[in-house]
Amino acid sequence: MGCFFSRRRKPAQGGQQQPAGTGQDAAAGAEKAPQYSWDQRAKIDPKDYTFSGLKDETVGRLPGKVAGQQFVIQDCENCNIYIFDHSATITIDDCVNCQIFLGPIKGSVFFRDCKDCKCIVACQQFRTRDCRKLEVFLCCATQPIIESSTGMKFGCFQYYYPELALQFKDAGLSIFNNTWSNIHDFTPVSGENNWGLLPETAVVQDYVPLPSSEELKAVRISTDATKSIIPITRGRRQKSSDESCLAVFFAGDYTTANARKLIDEMTGKGFQLVQTKEVLMKAEDAHRVFQQSASDFIPLLEKGPVVALEFNGDGAVEVCRSTINEVFSGTKVFVSESKASASQDVDNFYNFADMQMGM
């Protein structure tokens, strides 16, 4: 069978086909080979997207050097590894006693047969198999899964460098969708717990140090929790109070900035940020979540996804409402009406959001 793009040469007069490339007429009539976009792309060398068989080394990739490609890390020991860029997928196999930073991953990150590693990871999907003693500061858009793994510890992703926000966007990840503590153990053992949470006082830099190589020092990193690109949430840690408050910002030019501003205001006043979510809503969803206030907010839902924040602490509802009135007086925001209704507001929204995201 011929190629789809092949062309049959017309025979010369007299029924005989003239040999290709002979005679002036053939030279003049020869067609230039077509050029296709895939022929003009830069050739990908897998070695540029692989760290393999390294020992006692510090290695990494600077922003812009991975640019959405898939990456492989394997058979490394006692290494510090940094991927300061977004990628498609990353697999980490048979690594021992490594410290690893992985920038935003559009798809999945899969750890297999690794042990005694400390990691900072942002991804759409997180999975481990046959791993032992991994400590992970995690941002994961979907429920993280561990399988045949023990001694796993998790904390909330916290990291900053100037290019990181755009990398999250390029990877299609929202900084507000982070289920870092909602771990699913695919192979639980009766009477044992294969995973737990890192201490609240855990300092990222004590687990994954800043890079020591001159090349990687060029990345302007901050591990200060207050500068983290991801809002630091309590997740499934025990709440300090029976009172929570739901605040929902609607899509607009300053949605992210407004949400970050409210987080700073509330945490600065001693309240805890429990969880955040960014999700699209429809009119029927609004009736379930906003109830009697739904009609005020339905027109705003057509503009894009909403950003929801749950704060916890005694007096959270009153302080959140007064802060919204003082700081965001010209912005339409849904806030729980009262302490009595707040818990139901939180449950209604996050149950809906988890269903939307398949969790």
XYZ file of C-alpha atoms in Angstrom:
359
model
C 0.000 0.000 0.000
C 1.348 3.435 -0.905
C 1.742 6.357 1.462
C -1.301 8.598 1.740
C 0.772 11.505 0.451
C 2.593 9.609 -2.367
C 2.089 10.788 -5.937
C 2.159 8.575 -9.006
C 4.444 9.910 -11.772
C 2.812 10.344 -15.174
C 4.324 8.137 -17.933
C 6.194 9.783 -20.814
C 4.769 9.826 -24.359
C 4.658 6.387 -25.951
C 3.589 4.775 -22.750
C 7.089 4.503 -21.251
C 7.833 6.111 -17.908
C 10.875 8.380 -17.983
C 13.365 7.639 -15.214
C 13.153 10.110 -12.370
C 15.701 12.877 -12.402
C 16.733 12.559 -16.082
C 16.300 15.143 -18.803
C 15.688 18.888 -18.615
C 11.916 18.488 -18.605
C 12.080 16.172 -15.610
C 14.331 18.593 -13.756
C 12.061 21.525 -14.540
C 8.900 19.651 -13.614
C 10.186 17.989 -10.504
C 8.090 18.992 -7.542
C 9.722 20.217 -4.394
C 9.175 17.861 -1.454
C 6.381 19.208 0.749
C 7.285 20.598 4.146
C 5.092 19.751 7.105
C 5.012 21.411 10.520
C 6.063 18.215 12.279
C 9.188 18.045 10.093
C 10.228 21.494 11.296
C 9.863 20.856 15.012
C 12.989 20.651 17.123
C 13.993 17.060 17.653
C 13.476 15.837 21.216
C 16.404 14.069 22.835
C 15.127 11.842 25.682
C 18.419 12.357 27.502
C 17.443 15.995 28.069
C 14.393 14.826 30.002
C 15.952 11.998 32.037
C 18.023 11.711 35.212
C 19.279 8.145 35.494
C 21.880 6.298 37.544
C 23.096 9.327 39.471
C 24.735 9.184 42.916
C 25.670 11.981 45.320
C 24.828 14.704 42.780
C 22.802 17.926 42.642
C 21.019 18.236 39.302
C 18.014 20.062 37.877
C 16.300 21.920 35.082
C 15.804 25.688 35.035
C 12.498 27.395 34.150
C 11.761 26.995 30.444
C 13.985 23.928 29.960
C 11.282 21.249 30.263
C 8.368 23.234 28.813
C 5.635 20.633 29.153
C 7.584 17.518 28.147
C 7.419 14.253 30.087
C 10.317 13.519 32.433
C 11.903 10.361 33.870
C 13.925 10.045 37.087
C 15.331 6.602 37.860
C 18.000 4.715 39.805
C 19.278 7.771 41.669
C 20.834 7.650 45.147
C 21.676 10.429 47.626
C 20.810 13.105 45.073
C 19.186 16.538 45.196
C 16.953 16.876 42.138
C 15.058 20.010 41.063
C 12.640 20.427 38.137
C 11.884 24.170 38.107
C 9.425 23.964 35.204
C 6.070 22.472 34.224
C 5.918 19.020 32.661
C 3.405 16.579 31.162
C 4.051 13.559 33.391
C 6.887 12.415 35.623
C 7.850 8.906 36.743
C 10.309 8.303 39.584
C 11.610 4.735 39.846
C 14.040 3.029 42.244
C 15.337 6.189 43.905
C 16.863 6.060 47.403
C 17.522 8.874 49.873
C 16.858 11.656 47.375
C 15.486 15.163 47.896
C 13.244 16.134 44.983
C 11.372 19.256 43.877
C 8.910 18.845 40.997
C 7.254 21.903 39.453
C 3.641 21.745 38.177
C 2.773 18.489 36.400
C -0.184 18.603 34.010
C -0.923 14.899 34.355
C 0.377 12.317 36.798
C 3.439 11.782 38.937
C 4.146 8.144 39.788
C 6.668 7.004 42.411
C 7.619 3.326 42.202
C 10.018 1.333 44.378
C 11.411 4.434 46.064
C 12.456 4.752 49.696
C 13.682 7.365 52.160
C 12.933 10.283 49.838
C 11.732 13.787 50.680
C 9.759 15.625 48.008
C 7.861 18.768 47.055
C 5.330 18.005 44.317
C 2.520 19.806 42.437
C 0.402 17.692 40.099
C -2.996 16.696 38.746
C -2.648 13.077 39.930
C -0.336 11.569 42.544
C 0.353 7.881 42.981
C 2.900 5.644 44.689
C 3.494 1.898 44.484
C 5.892 -0.229 46.508
C 7.401 2.796 48.245
C 8.692 3.170 51.796
C 9.203 6.286 53.905
C 8.358 9.111 51.530
C 7.758 12.563 53.031
C 5.891 14.753 50.569
C 4.787 18.409 50.587
C 1.978 18.007 48.089
C -0.392 19.971 45.895
C -2.712 17.568 44.082
C -5.894 18.447 42.207
C -7.398 14.957 42.638
C -7.334 12.448 45.476
C -3.761 11.161 46.024
C -3.411 7.375 45.926
C -0.853 5.128 47.613
C -0.538 1.419 46.863
C 1.600 -1.193 48.641
C 3.417 1.691 50.350
C 4.308 2.258 54.017
C 5.617 5.071 56.191
C 4.179 7.792 53.959
C 3.877 11.332 55.391
C 2.179 14.309 53.750
C 2.109 18.073 54.199
C 0.745 21.016 52.233
C 2.865 22.261 49.303
C 4.579 25.566 50.063
C 7.058 27.125 47.670
C 7.660 30.226 45.595
C 9.782 31.446 42.711
C 8.755 34.128 40.171
C 7.955 31.768 37.280
C 5.870 29.336 39.339
C 2.454 31.023 38.955
C 2.649 30.954 35.142
C 3.863 27.354 35.250
C 0.751 26.361 37.216
C -1.352 28.033 34.532
C 0.559 26.311 31.717
C 0.006 22.971 33.446
C -3.734 23.652 33.781
C -3.624 23.539 37.595
C -5.508 25.836 39.954
C -3.691 27.006 43.060
C -6.980 26.583 44.946
C -7.558 22.893 44.153
C -5.367 20.976 46.575
C -6.455 17.712 48.199
C -3.039 17.040 49.757
C -4.385 15.362 52.919
C -7.259 13.344 51.395
C -5.173 10.210 50.835
C -6.672 6.981 49.493
C -4.777 3.836 50.518
C -5.465 1.289 47.786
C -4.008 -1.567 49.849
C -4.840 -0.920 53.516
C -3.723 -3.375 56.198
C -6.072 -4.085 59.083
C -4.835 -2.499 62.310
C -2.113 -0.483 60.576
C -1.906 2.976 59.044
C 0.401 3.290 56.062
C 0.300 7.064 55.981
C 0.033 10.127 58.184
C 0.548 13.879 58.193
C 3.777 15.778 58.673
C 3.957 17.997 61.775
C 2.308 21.391 61.399
C 5.649 22.908 62.358
C 7.478 21.120 59.510
C 9.794 23.488 57.627
C 10.079 22.746 53.905
C 13.731 23.707 53.686
C 14.613 21.139 56.371
C 13.295 18.406 54.060
C 14.284 19.632 50.588
C 17.163 22.126 50.896
C 17.732 24.960 48.478
C 19.946 23.939 45.530
C 23.668 24.301 46.052
C 24.828 24.320 42.409
C 25.692 27.680 40.862
C 23.352 27.108 37.908
C 20.277 26.362 40.037
C 20.993 29.159 42.515
C 19.784 31.530 39.785
C 16.182 30.542 40.600
C 14.875 33.033 43.144
C 13.294 30.635 45.619
C 11.420 31.376 48.820
C 10.180 28.696 51.211
C 8.524 31.299 53.451
C 4.996 29.981 54.070
C 3.499 33.467 53.692
C 4.869 33.716 50.129
C 3.786 30.267 48.957
C 2.059 30.209 45.570
C -0.351 27.637 47.063
C -2.496 28.783 50.002
C -1.473 26.646 52.969
C -4.493 24.747 54.274
C -5.109 22.552 57.311
C -6.753 19.874 55.206
C -7.915 16.973 57.348
C -6.132 18.045 60.487
C -8.433 18.470 63.453
C -10.170 21.836 63.512
C -9.588 24.129 66.455
C -13.227 25.243 66.688
C -16.759 24.067 65.991
C -17.336 27.232 63.952
C -16.444 27.492 60.284
C -17.330 30.065 57.634
C -17.713 29.759 53.853
C -16.712 32.647 51.583
C -17.206 32.394 47.794
C -15.706 34.795 45.234
C -17.157 34.909 41.724
C -15.163 35.080 38.487
C -13.719 38.453 37.566
C -10.481 40.270 36.879
C -9.350 40.173 40.502
C -10.803 36.908 41.800
C -7.467 35.333 42.707
C -6.100 38.547 44.216
C -9.282 39.067 46.250
C -9.227 35.499 47.542
C -5.571 35.815 48.538
C -6.311 39.128 50.239
C -9.113 37.613 52.338
C -6.859 34.692 53.292
C -4.196 37.154 54.481
C -6.772 39.172 56.420
C -8.363 36.172 58.143
C -5.183 34.235 58.932
C -3.633 37.468 60.171
C -6.475 37.621 62.694
C -5.773 34.116 63.926
C -8.290 32.101 61.877
C -7.298 28.900 60.098
C -7.729 28.251 56.388
C -9.122 24.710 56.227
C -9.630 24.171 52.499
C -10.034 25.985 49.183
C -11.657 25.103 45.875
C -12.047 26.527 42.361
C -14.924 25.024 40.398
C -17.596 25.834 37.814
C -21.178 26.099 39.040
C -24.544 25.988 37.293
C -27.838 27.562 38.303
C -29.108 24.337 39.872
C -25.910 24.106 41.905
C -26.439 27.626 43.218
C -29.836 26.757 44.657
C -28.323 23.892 46.605
C -25.317 25.835 47.884
C -26.591 29.403 48.268
C -30.229 28.467 48.972
C -32.382 31.586 49.496
C -29.587 33.857 48.215
C -29.176 31.901 44.966
C -31.020 34.371 42.735
C -28.481 37.084 43.626
C -25.550 35.007 42.436
C -26.836 32.962 39.464
C -26.024 35.697 36.867
C -22.426 35.759 38.112
C -21.876 32.055 37.499
C -21.761 32.515 33.717
C -18.500 34.471 33.998
C -16.397 31.479 35.077
C -15.433 29.336 38.064
C -15.923 30.414 41.642
C -13.268 30.318 44.364
C -14.431 29.073 47.765
C -12.597 29.359 51.086
C -13.361 27.718 54.432
C -12.120 29.478 57.566
C -12.279 28.005 61.055
C -12.188 29.557 64.494
C -14.458 31.027 67.140
C -16.200 34.059 65.663
C -15.173 33.186 62.087
C -18.548 34.100 60.562
C -18.810 37.514 62.176
C -15.192 38.477 61.471
C -15.347 37.225 57.887
C -18.529 39.165 57.166
C -17.140 42.368 58.670
C -13.859 41.940 56.748
C -15.760 41.468 53.482
C -17.771 44.630 54.155
C -14.680 46.675 55.004
C -12.175 45.421 52.433
C -14.385 44.218 49.559
C -17.304 46.625 49.742
C -17.647 46.830 45.941
C -17.273 43.086 45.312
C -20.087 40.538 45.256
C -19.141 37.780 47.720
C -21.205 35.028 49.300
C -20.524 34.661 53.022
C -22.288 32.419 55.512
C -25.183 34.296 57.090
C -24.757 33.001 60.624
C -22.895 30.564 62.822
C -25.934 28.278 62.756
C -25.950 27.998 58.960
C -22.190 28.080 58.359
C -21.432 24.387 58.818
C -24.221 23.449 56.427
C -22.961 26.002 53.885
C -19.499 24.462 54.016
C -20.837 20.915 53.680
C -23.176 21.847 50.821
C -20.443 23.524 48.798
C -17.647 21.026 49.268
C -19.909 18.010 48.765
C -21.001 19.569 45.477
C -17.404 20.444 44.506
C -16.129 16.939 45.247
C -18.868 15.449 43.090
C -17.979 17.822 40.249
C -14.323 16.799 40.449
C -15.056 13.087 40.728
C -13.897 12.628 44.332
